[in-house]
Short mmCIF file of C-alpha atoms and ligand atoms in Angstrom, two decimals:
data_model
loop_
_atom_site.label_atom_id
_atom_site.label_comp_id
_atom_site.label_asym_id
_atom_site.label_seq_id
_atom_site.Cartn_x
_atom_site.Cartn_y
_atom_site.Cartn_z
CA MET A 1 162.43 13.22 104.90
CA MET A 2 159.32 13.18 107.56
CA VAL A 3 155.94 14.27 106.39
CA GLU A 4 154.92 16.97 108.57
CA SER A 5 151.66 16.84 110.36
CA VAL A 6 150.15 20.30 110.62
CA LYS A 7 147.20 21.22 112.58
CA ASN A 8 144.69 24.38 112.94
CA PHE A 9 145.19 26.59 115.39
CA VAL A 10 141.87 27.10 117.30
CA GLY A 11 141.08 29.13 120.59
CA GLY A 12 144.62 28.48 121.84
CA SER A 13 144.94 24.64 120.78
CA TRP A 14 146.04 22.68 118.00
CA VAL A 15 143.78 20.61 116.56
CA GLU A 16 142.66 18.02 113.59
CA ALA A 17 139.90 19.24 110.85
CA LYS A 18 136.49 17.69 112.74
CA SER A 19 136.04 16.12 109.15
CA GLY A 20 139.34 14.37 109.52
CA GLU A 21 140.33 15.09 105.96
CA THR A 22 143.67 16.26 104.90
CA PHE A 23 145.81 17.54 102.09
CA ASP A 24 149.19 17.44 101.27
CA SER A 25 151.87 20.35 100.77
CA ILE A 26 154.98 19.65 98.08
CA ASN A 27 158.13 20.51 98.09
CA PRO A 28 158.27 21.89 94.62
CA ALA A 29 162.00 21.27 94.02
CA THR A 30 161.76 17.86 94.87
CA GLU A 31 158.00 17.35 94.45
CA ALA A 32 158.00 15.48 98.06
CA VAL A 33 155.72 15.14 100.24
CA LEU A 34 156.41 17.93 103.26
CA ALA A 35 153.72 18.20 105.47
CA ARG A 36 149.61 17.03 105.67
CA ALA A 37 147.41 19.57 106.68
CA PRO A 38 143.39 19.62 107.94
CA LEU A 39 141.60 20.41 105.00
CA SER A 40 139.09 22.58 106.87
CA GLY A 41 135.39 22.50 106.53
CA GLY A 42 132.43 24.34 107.56
CA GLU A 43 132.18 22.79 111.23
CA ASP A 44 136.26 23.64 111.84
CA VAL A 45 135.72 27.43 110.00
CA ALA A 46 132.77 28.21 112.53
CA ALA A 47 134.77 26.86 115.67
CA ALA A 48 137.55 28.95 114.28
CA VAL A 49 134.92 32.12 113.98
CA GLN A 50 133.49 31.07 117.37
CA ALA A 51 136.87 31.41 119.57
CA ALA A 52 137.63 34.73 117.50
CA GLN A 53 134.33 36.16 118.67
CA ALA A 54 134.94 35.05 122.62
CA ALA A 55 138.08 36.52 122.58
CA TYR A 56 137.15 39.73 120.73
CA LYS A 57 135.29 40.61 124.31
CA SER A 58 138.81 41.45 126.24
CA TRP A 59 141.39 41.16 123.60
CA ARG A 60 139.33 45.00 122.67
CA LEU A 61 139.78 46.09 126.13
CA THR A 62 143.44 45.22 126.47
CA PRO A 63 145.15 48.50 126.18
CA ALA A 64 146.50 49.31 123.05
CA PRO A 65 149.82 49.60 124.13
CA ARG A 66 149.84 46.06 125.79
CA ARG A 67 148.76 44.97 122.59
CA GLY A 68 151.98 46.33 120.99
CA GLU A 69 154.58 44.85 123.62
CA ILE A 70 152.78 41.03 122.34
CA LEU A 71 153.52 42.69 118.46
CA PHE A 72 156.99 43.50 119.93
CA LYS A 73 157.40 40.13 121.15
CA VAL A 74 156.77 38.77 117.95
CA ALA A 75 158.80 40.93 115.97
CA GLN A 76 161.58 39.05 118.53
CA ILE A 77 161.15 35.55 118.26
CA LEU A 78 160.46 36.20 114.75
CA ALA A 79 164.26 37.39 113.88
CA GLU A 80 165.25 34.59 116.26
CA ARG A 81 163.81 32.07 114.04
CA LYS A 82 164.26 33.68 110.85
CA GLU A 83 166.55 31.16 109.78
CA ASP A 84 164.28 28.31 110.60
CA LEU A 85 161.02 29.66 109.30
CA ALA A 86 163.28 31.21 105.96
CA ARG A 87 163.91 27.26 105.50
CA LEU A 88 160.60 25.97 106.27
CA MET A 89 159.14 28.62 103.80
CA THR A 90 161.80 27.64 100.78
CA LEU A 91 161.53 23.68 101.18
CA GLU A 92 157.67 24.51 100.97
CA MET A 93 157.11 26.96 97.90
CA GLY A 94 160.03 26.87 96.55
CA LYS A 95 161.68 30.84 96.37
CA ILE A 96 165.20 31.00 97.00
CA LEU A 97 166.43 31.27 100.73
CA ALA A 98 168.14 34.85 100.19
CA GLU A 99 164.16 36.06 99.25
CA THR A 100 162.38 33.90 101.77
CA ARG A 101 165.12 35.78 105.07
CA GLY A 102 163.44 38.77 103.30
CA ASP A 103 159.78 37.42 103.44
CA VAL A 104 160.45 37.03 107.18
CA GLN A 105 162.51 39.87 107.31
CA GLU A 106 159.01 41.88 105.84
CA ALA A 107 157.01 40.78 109.25
CA ILE A 108 159.91 41.14 111.70
CA ASP A 109 159.78 45.13 110.29
CA MET A 110 155.81 45.28 110.50
CA ALA A 111 155.34 43.73 113.50
CA TYR A 112 158.05 46.82 115.22
CA TYR A 113 156.03 49.25 113.41
CA MET A 114 152.10 47.55 114.14
CA GLY A 115 153.60 47.29 117.76
CA GLY A 116 154.27 50.92 117.42
CA GLU A 117 150.88 51.56 116.77
CA GLY A 118 149.93 50.30 120.25
CA ARG A 119 150.82 53.74 121.53
CA ARG A 120 150.00 55.72 118.65
CA LEU A 121 146.45 54.50 116.69
CA LEU A 122 146.15 58.50 116.14
CA GLY A 123 142.81 59.93 115.85
CA TYR A 124 141.82 63.33 115.94
CA THR A 125 140.29 66.11 117.60
CA ALA A 126 138.68 69.15 115.83
CA PRO A 127 136.66 72.03 116.88
CA VAL A 128 133.15 71.73 117.40
CA GLU A 129 129.94 74.18 116.82
CA MET A 130 128.85 75.03 120.74
CA PRO A 131 130.61 76.17 123.70
CA ASN A 132 131.51 73.76 126.42
CA LYS A 133 131.46 70.77 124.28
CA PHE A 134 134.47 68.53 123.19
CA GLY A 135 134.68 66.36 119.86
CA MET A 136 136.86 63.74 118.87
CA ALA A 137 137.40 60.78 115.98
CA LEU A 138 138.99 57.48 117.17
CA ARG A 139 140.09 54.52 115.44
CA ASP A 140 137.60 51.47 116.56
CA SER A 141 138.28 47.74 116.57
CA VAL A 142 135.98 46.01 113.95
CA GLY A 143 135.32 42.74 115.40
CA VAL A 144 136.37 39.38 113.91
CA VAL A 145 138.69 39.17 110.65
CA GLY A 146 138.79 36.95 108.16
CA LEU A 147 142.06 36.84 105.85
CA ILE A 148 142.95 34.83 103.09
CA THR A 149 146.64 34.90 101.76
CA PRO A 150 148.30 33.20 99.18
CA TRP A 151 151.52 31.07 98.90
CA ASN A 152 153.86 33.30 97.27
CA PHE A 153 154.47 35.71 100.48
CA PRO A 154 153.41 32.61 102.93
CA VAL A 155 154.98 35.12 106.14
CA ALA A 156 155.20 39.20 104.76
CA VAL A 157 151.51 39.02 103.65
CA PRO A 158 149.79 37.72 105.77
CA SER A 159 151.64 39.95 108.26
CA TRP A 160 150.52 42.57 106.65
CA LYS A 161 147.24 41.84 107.55
CA MET A 162 147.23 40.10 110.92
CA LEU A 163 149.61 42.94 112.54
CA PRO A 164 147.48 45.35 111.95
CA ALA A 165 144.33 43.87 112.77
CA LEU A 166 145.65 42.73 115.87
CA VAL A 167 146.90 45.89 117.37
CA ALA A 168 143.56 47.50 116.80
CA GLY A 169 141.71 45.38 119.01
CA ASN A 170 140.11 42.97 116.34
CA THR A 171 140.28 38.99 116.31
CA VAL A 172 141.59 37.18 113.56
CA VAL A 173 140.49 33.96 111.89
CA TRP A 174 143.30 33.06 109.03
CA LYS A 175 143.17 31.03 105.87
CA PRO A 176 146.28 30.50 104.32
CA GLY A 177 147.79 29.63 100.85
CA GLU A 178 146.96 25.44 100.13
CA ASP A 179 150.52 25.40 99.01
CA THR A 180 152.01 26.82 101.83
CA PRO A 181 150.27 25.10 105.42
CA ALA A 182 153.26 24.14 107.33
CA ILE A 183 155.26 27.94 107.04
CA SER A 184 151.61 29.40 108.22
CA ALA A 185 150.99 26.88 111.11
CA ALA A 186 154.90 27.93 112.30
CA PHE A 187 153.97 31.90 112.06
CA THR A 188 151.21 31.05 114.13
CA LYS A 189 153.45 29.47 116.62
CA VAL A 190 155.03 32.53 117.35
CA PHE A 191 152.22 34.53 118.08
CA GLU A 192 151.79 31.71 120.23
CA ASP A 193 154.51 31.50 121.82
CA ALA A 194 154.45 35.37 122.27
CA GLY A 195 151.82 35.87 124.55
CA LEU A 196 148.64 36.31 122.33
CA PRO A 197 145.84 35.33 124.23
CA ALA A 198 143.54 32.04 123.33
CA GLY A 199 141.36 32.71 120.49
CA VAL A 200 142.76 36.09 119.52
CA LEU A 201 144.59 34.13 115.98
CA ASN A 202 143.06 31.04 114.63
CA LEU A 203 144.36 29.26 111.94
CA VAL A 204 142.56 26.90 109.94
CA THR A 205 144.28 25.68 106.84
CA GLY A 206 142.29 24.18 103.95
CA ALA A 207 141.14 24.57 99.88
CA GLY A 208 138.74 27.14 98.23
CA GLN A 209 135.76 25.80 100.08
CA THR A 210 136.99 26.40 103.26
CA GLY A 211 137.91 30.02 102.30
CA GLU A 212 134.11 30.31 100.92
CA THR A 213 132.85 29.28 104.34
CA LEU A 214 135.01 32.09 105.84
CA VAL A 215 133.71 34.77 103.59
CA SER A 216 130.15 33.38 104.34
CA HIS A 217 130.58 33.61 107.79
CA PRO A 218 127.83 35.99 109.60
CA GLY A 219 129.98 36.15 112.18
CA VAL A 220 133.02 37.54 110.04
CA ARG A 221 132.66 41.46 109.26
CA VAL A 222 135.93 42.54 107.64
CA LEU A 223 138.02 40.61 105.06
CA SER A 224 141.23 40.49 103.98
CA PHE A 225 142.41 39.08 100.83
CA THR A 226 145.44 38.44 98.51
CA GLY A 227 145.41 36.43 95.63
CA SER A 228 144.39 35.98 92.14
CA THR A 229 142.08 38.75 90.58
CA SER A 230 139.05 35.71 89.84
CA THR A 231 138.73 34.48 93.42
CA GLY A 232 139.47 38.17 94.52
CA LEU A 233 136.28 39.32 92.47
CA LYS A 234 134.20 36.31 93.67
CA VAL A 235 135.26 37.22 97.71
CA TYR A 236 134.43 40.66 96.88
CA THR A 237 130.82 39.61 94.85
CA LYS A 238 129.98 37.60 97.79
CA ALA A 239 131.27 40.04 100.81
CA ALA A 240 128.96 42.38 98.88
CA GLY A 241 126.05 40.58 98.95
CA LEU A 242 126.39 40.46 103.03
CA GLY A 243 127.61 44.15 103.61
CA LYS A 244 131.09 43.29 104.67
CA LYS A 245 134.27 45.37 104.35
CA VAL A 246 136.69 44.07 102.14
CA THR A 247 140.22 44.56 101.19
CA LEU A 248 141.60 43.32 97.74
CA GLU A 249 145.09 42.93 96.79
CA MET A 250 145.18 41.00 93.28
CA GLY A 251 146.96 40.56 90.19
CA GLY A 252 149.65 42.72 88.40
CA LYS A 253 151.36 43.27 85.07
CA ASN A 254 154.21 45.51 86.00
CA ALA A 255 156.18 47.35 83.68
CA ILE A 256 159.87 48.84 84.01
CA LEU A 257 160.35 51.75 81.20
CA VAL A 258 163.99 52.24 80.28
CA MET A 259 164.68 55.48 78.15
CA ASP A 260 167.79 55.76 75.92
CA ASP A 261 169.35 57.72 78.90
CA ALA A 262 169.17 55.04 81.14
CA ASN A 263 172.21 53.46 83.15
CA LEU A 264 172.44 50.52 81.49
CA ASP A 265 173.82 48.54 83.71
CA LEU A 266 171.58 49.18 86.46
CA ALA A 267 168.68 48.95 84.29
CA VAL A 268 169.86 45.14 83.26
CA GLU A 269 170.50 44.36 87.14
CA ALA A 270 166.83 45.45 88.41
CA ILE A 271 164.91 44.15 85.24
CA THR A 272 166.45 41.03 85.87
CA TRP A 273 165.87 40.73 89.33
CA SER A 274 162.24 42.16 89.53
CA ALA A 275 161.31 39.60 86.48
CA PHE A 276 163.00 36.22 87.35
CA GLY A 277 163.31 36.91 91.35
CA THR A 278 161.16 34.80 93.04
CA THR A 279 160.56 32.93 89.46
CA GLY A 280 158.41 35.83 88.48
CA GLN A 281 155.65 34.65 91.52
CA ARG A 282 155.23 38.21 93.12
CA CYS A 283 152.55 40.46 92.52
CA THR A 284 154.80 43.37 91.93
CA ALA A 285 157.27 41.19 89.83
CA THR A 286 158.62 42.83 86.40
CA SER A 287 156.56 41.09 83.52
CA ARG A 288 157.12 43.89 80.76
CA LEU A 289 159.94 45.77 79.73
CA ILE A 290 158.96 49.01 77.75
CA VAL A 291 162.50 50.29 76.10
CA GLN A 292 162.89 53.00 74.39
CA SER A 293 164.43 52.42 70.57
CA GLY A 294 167.85 53.66 71.14
CA ILE A 295 168.83 51.50 73.91
CA LYS A 296 166.95 48.59 73.22
CA PRO A 297 169.63 46.68 71.11
CA ARG A 298 172.29 46.79 73.79
CA LEU A 299 169.83 45.96 76.71
CA VAL A 300 168.41 42.81 75.38
CA GLU A 301 171.73 42.04 74.51
CA ALA A 302 172.42 42.06 77.67
CA LEU A 303 169.77 41.10 79.49
CA VAL A 304 169.80 37.90 76.95
CA ALA A 305 173.57 37.06 78.54
CA LYS A 306 171.79 37.49 82.41
CA ALA A 307 169.57 35.70 81.61
CA ARG A 308 171.41 32.73 80.75
CA SER A 309 173.70 32.65 83.34
CA LEU A 310 171.34 32.79 86.29
CA THR A 311 171.41 29.14 87.91
CA LEU A 312 167.58 27.29 88.61
CA GLY A 313 167.58 24.74 91.35
CA ASP A 314 166.50 23.92 94.88
CA GLY A 315 166.23 27.36 96.89
CA LEU A 316 168.19 25.65 99.87
CA GLU A 317 171.54 25.53 97.94
CA ASP A 318 173.28 29.19 97.61
CA SER A 319 174.28 28.69 94.24
CA VAL A 320 171.07 29.10 92.99
CA ASP A 321 169.21 32.27 92.06
CA VAL A 322 165.71 30.95 90.70
CA GLY A 323 163.88 28.57 92.42
CA PRO A 324 160.93 26.17 90.98
CA LEU A 325 157.45 27.13 90.15
CA VAL A 326 155.28 26.50 93.45
CA ASN A 327 153.15 23.71 91.65
CA GLN A 328 152.16 21.23 88.71
CA LYS A 329 149.13 23.87 88.11
CA ALA A 330 151.24 26.92 87.81
CA LEU A 331 154.20 24.89 85.33
CA ASP A 332 150.75 24.48 83.47
CA LYS A 333 149.68 27.91 82.79
CA VAL A 334 153.01 29.16 82.59
CA SER A 335 153.82 26.71 79.82
CA GLY A 336 150.17 27.54 77.95
CA TYR A 337 151.34 31.31 77.37
CA MET A 338 154.05 29.73 75.38
CA ASP A 339 151.34 28.32 73.08
CA VAL A 340 149.52 31.54 73.36
CA ALA A 341 152.78 33.54 72.55
CA ARG A 342 153.70 31.06 69.72
CA GLN A 343 150.32 32.29 68.16
CA GLU A 344 150.98 35.74 68.44
CA GLY A 345 153.88 34.89 66.26
CA ILE A 346 156.05 36.09 69.17
CA ARG A 347 160.25 35.49 69.34
CA VAL A 348 161.72 33.63 72.46
CA LEU A 349 164.76 35.34 73.02
CA THR A 350 166.29 32.82 75.73
CA GLY A 351 164.34 30.13 77.92
CA GLY A 352 160.50 29.62 76.72
CA ARG A 353 160.58 25.73 77.93
CA ARG A 354 160.53 24.22 81.51
CA ALA A 355 164.14 23.37 82.41
CA ASP A 356 165.73 19.82 82.05
CA ARG A 357 165.52 18.73 85.60
CA GLU A 358 164.47 15.24 86.57
CA LYS A 359 162.32 16.54 89.55
CA GLY A 360 160.49 19.77 90.53
CA TYR A 361 158.46 22.36 88.52
CA PHE A 362 161.10 24.62 87.37
CA PHE A 363 160.80 26.61 84.14
CA GLU A 364 163.32 28.32 82.19
CA PRO A 365 163.70 32.48 82.26
CA THR A 366 162.38 33.67 79.22
CA LEU A 367 162.82 36.90 77.38
CA PHE A 368 159.56 37.67 74.65
CA ASP A 369 160.55 39.80 72.14
CA GLY A 370 158.49 42.25 69.35
CA VAL A 371 155.72 42.01 71.83
CA GLN A 372 152.98 44.47 70.95
CA GLN A 373 150.69 46.65 72.80
CA GLY A 374 147.60 44.73 73.40
CA MET A 375 148.54 41.18 73.15
CA ARG A 376 147.80 38.59 75.40
CA VAL A 377 151.20 37.77 76.89
CA GLU A 378 151.04 41.96 77.50
CA GLN A 379 148.14 41.88 79.05
CA GLU A 380 147.41 39.03 81.06
CA GLU A 381 149.39 37.70 84.54
CA ILE A 382 151.55 34.86 83.55
CA PHE A 383 152.85 34.77 87.26
CA GLY A 384 155.98 32.88 86.17
CA PRO A 385 159.95 33.99 84.59
CA VAL A 386 158.37 35.33 81.53
CA LEU A 387 159.05 39.29 80.72
CA SER A 388 157.84 40.88 77.47
CA ILE A 389 159.66 43.20 75.26
CA VAL A 390 157.70 46.07 74.33
CA GLU A 391 159.69 48.61 71.71
CA VAL A 392 158.67 52.23 71.99
CA ALA A 393 159.88 55.99 70.25
CA SER A 394 159.16 57.81 73.45
CA LEU A 395 158.07 58.75 76.98
CA GLU A 396 154.59 59.25 76.20
CA GLU A 397 154.51 56.46 74.36
CA ALA A 398 155.90 54.30 77.00
CA ILE A 399 153.62 55.59 80.09
CA ASP A 400 150.59 55.22 77.99
CA VAL A 401 151.68 51.37 77.22
CA ASN A 402 152.27 51.17 81.15
CA ASN A 403 148.92 52.51 81.74
CA SER A 404 146.77 50.65 79.29
CA VAL A 405 146.57 47.23 81.69
CA ALA A 406 143.77 45.90 83.73
CA TYR A 407 146.32 45.85 86.18
CA GLY A 408 148.12 48.81 88.50
CA LEU A 409 150.18 47.75 91.08
CA SER A 410 153.52 48.79 90.37
CA SER A 411 155.75 50.44 87.43
CA SER A 412 159.63 51.78 87.22
CA ILE A 413 161.19 53.98 84.78
CA PHE A 414 165.30 54.17 84.29
CA THR A 415 166.11 57.61 83.18
CA GLU A 416 169.02 60.41 84.20
CA ASN A 417 166.20 62.80 83.10
CA VAL A 418 165.23 64.15 86.18
CA ASN A 419 161.92 65.44 84.00
CA ALA A 420 161.31 62.85 82.61
CA ALA A 421 161.52 60.64 86.23
CA PHE A 422 158.77 63.62 87.34
CA ARG A 423 156.33 63.44 84.66
CA ALA A 424 156.66 59.56 85.41
CA ILE A 425 155.99 60.50 89.13
CA ARG A 426 152.93 62.12 87.84
CA ASP A 427 151.56 59.90 84.72
CA LEU A 428 152.23 56.68 85.68
CA THR A 429 148.64 55.18 87.05
CA THR A 430 150.36 52.74 89.55
CA GLY A 431 149.74 52.62 92.57
CA ILE A 432 153.43 52.08 93.21
CA VAL A 433 156.18 54.09 91.18
CA TYR A 434 160.10 53.91 91.54
CA ILE A 435 162.52 55.93 89.64
CA ASN A 436 165.46 53.61 89.23
CA HIS A 437 164.98 50.39 90.95
CA GLY A 438 162.93 47.84 90.18
CA THR A 439 158.92 47.10 90.57
CA THR A 440 159.45 44.56 93.75
CA GLY A 441 160.77 45.85 97.28
CA ALA A 442 158.25 47.45 98.75
CA GLU A 443 158.87 48.54 102.46
CA ILE A 444 156.14 48.02 104.76
CA GLN A 445 155.96 51.73 106.43
CA PHE A 446 153.93 53.08 102.73
CA PRO A 447 151.00 52.24 101.45
CA PHE A 448 151.03 48.85 99.45
CA GLY A 449 148.42 48.18 96.74
CA GLY A 450 147.09 49.11 93.18
CA THR A 451 145.08 50.63 91.17
CA ARG A 452 142.02 48.78 88.56
CA GLY A 453 142.13 45.24 88.71
CA THR A 454 144.56 45.11 91.04
CA GLY A 455 142.47 46.15 94.22
CA ASN A 456 139.54 48.01 95.38
CA GLY A 457 140.99 51.28 96.47
CA MET A 458 142.41 50.53 99.78
CA ARG A 459 145.66 50.14 100.79
CA GLU A 460 147.46 47.62 103.18
CA ALA A 461 150.76 48.57 104.91
CA GLY A 462 151.47 51.87 106.67
CA GLN A 463 148.78 54.17 108.24
CA ALA A 464 146.66 53.48 105.17
CA GLY A 465 147.03 49.36 106.29
CA LEU A 466 145.04 50.84 109.46
CA ASP A 467 141.80 51.62 107.33
CA SER A 468 140.99 48.09 106.77
CA PHE A 469 140.85 47.04 110.14
CA THR A 470 139.55 50.34 112.11
CA GLU A 471 136.30 52.15 111.83
CA TRP A 472 136.04 55.71 112.60
CA LYS A 473 133.79 56.32 116.04
CA SER A 474 133.16 60.17 115.93
CA VAL A 475 132.72 61.38 120.03
CA TYR A 476 130.49 64.41 121.22
CA VAL A 477 130.87 65.36 124.62
CA ASP A 478 128.54 68.54 125.71
CA PHE A 479 129.93 69.43 128.97
CA SER A 480 127.56 72.61 129.13
CA GLY A 481 124.64 71.00 131.67
CA ARG A 482 122.07 71.82 129.00
CA LEU A 483 120.49 70.52 125.50
CA GLN A 484 122.56 72.60 123.14
CA ARG A 485 119.86 72.85 119.66
CA ALA A 486 121.32 75.62 117.56
CA GLN A 487 123.79 78.34 116.72
CA ILE A 488 121.43 80.97 118.61
CA ASP A 489 121.66 79.28 121.86
CA THR A 490 126.02 80.22 121.52
CA ASP A 491 125.08 83.80 122.49
CA LYS A 492 123.08 82.97 125.52
CA ILE A 493 125.12 80.49 126.91
CA LEU A 494 128.10 82.50 126.88
CA GLY A 495 126.73 85.23 128.45
CA GLU A 496 125.17 83.19 131.10
CA SER A 497 129.46 81.84 131.75
C1 UN1 B 501 153.41 40.17 96.67
O1 UN1 B 501 154.02 39.55 95.27
O2 UN1 B 501 152.24 39.68 96.33
O3 UN1 B 501 157.16 44.89 97.07
C2 UN1 B 501 153.99 40.91 98.00
C3 UN1 B 501 157.29 43.15 96.72
C4 UN1 B 501 157.81 42.53 98.20
C5 UN1 B 501 155.74 42.25 98.40
C6 UN1 B 501 155.65 41.63 97.24
N1 UN1 B 501 158.09 43.16 99.22
O4 UN1 B 501 158.04 42.88 95.82
#
């Protein structure tokens, strides 16, 4: 297979890195080089920011409904290219075709949703204190925004950021995950073909240093980051020191709670796909099963059988359920947690090792039993197909275990008891709560994000997703023709008019 040559997209042109340096993108199922991409440095980031600054002058003045129309066009082109984009994504980061199609679909949904914002971007009016005076609050654009995104949702996650940023009138410099430059360029091409003016969206591929330069660049006022907690906190610290606005979407340690009265078959299906789908490499993946004692033996038996029945392999093949991990580093990390589990005295019910295949970063779906609250495998994000099972006696204990981690993205409860469901809604302290559904599958019209170490209080998607990329401007229009200073003037003016 030919190695694709990826370029940066700066000011409407496809260009090499000024340094001439590149890095390789590897197909994780075959370990073959898929693409070679620019290893962008400071000069490349500076050029992209400059292009974005120049384009901002007219983009912010382009009527929002017109900006929205370009987003609708983006949605249409994405729909036309869905299959090609999904295949390229599977080749580059490994998840199965059904999942990469879903990834592209999220961007299509978001493009229609945010395209519609072109005719909303709702502000509000409120009464003001003086007569002959009018007040309103508008969502204003901010300027150049910097996006740093991961490889696991290489189209969906960037779409949650760039689509609201663009419809609100900002211009964008995007640094995608190091493992996914080719799909990122293909996604960028969609915006070019949809007629987005030059410089409004700029792509610079590269590594950590590229992202750092973007974070520090004085021309970038807003940063939106999705990725690991350690990198996210570095971005936060750096950006805070420079007075920038930041949105962070970081780790998760999501749990499914299964109560004794749960629908067992439904729970087994949901747990399997939330834990092992996308090879466990979702920030929303289920990595803990918190199960009540009564149902545990039957549930665990069914889960072990189900995990063993999953077919590992190249995500392009229809028969495959679980693709590879993204790279060697991920494989090493997940393998490392097998040693941690051993040290913690945990029982491996199934999996626990690299899959027996010649090529590719495959790891067997793994179930850990006898996990206690507070153990490392119960607390730390592994980001692989590994599920830790914690047994509890009651709903109260289950909720307590759920809430006792450093992260707070998603949680779920399986119960047929409406009272238990509502208590869970009230007491689970995560940004997303599911009832009788796995922890994955968030829809783009609702806020997405988490509490505690998952984020910094911001949300993506839905109306809340606009908050990262807009600033409120409060406007007062005084049509009294005089200087109105205090309430005391009110009676006088009313008397005269
Ligand atoms: C992520 O893992 O970074 O809710 C995003 C979900 C998907 C998005 C996950 N819609 O699982």
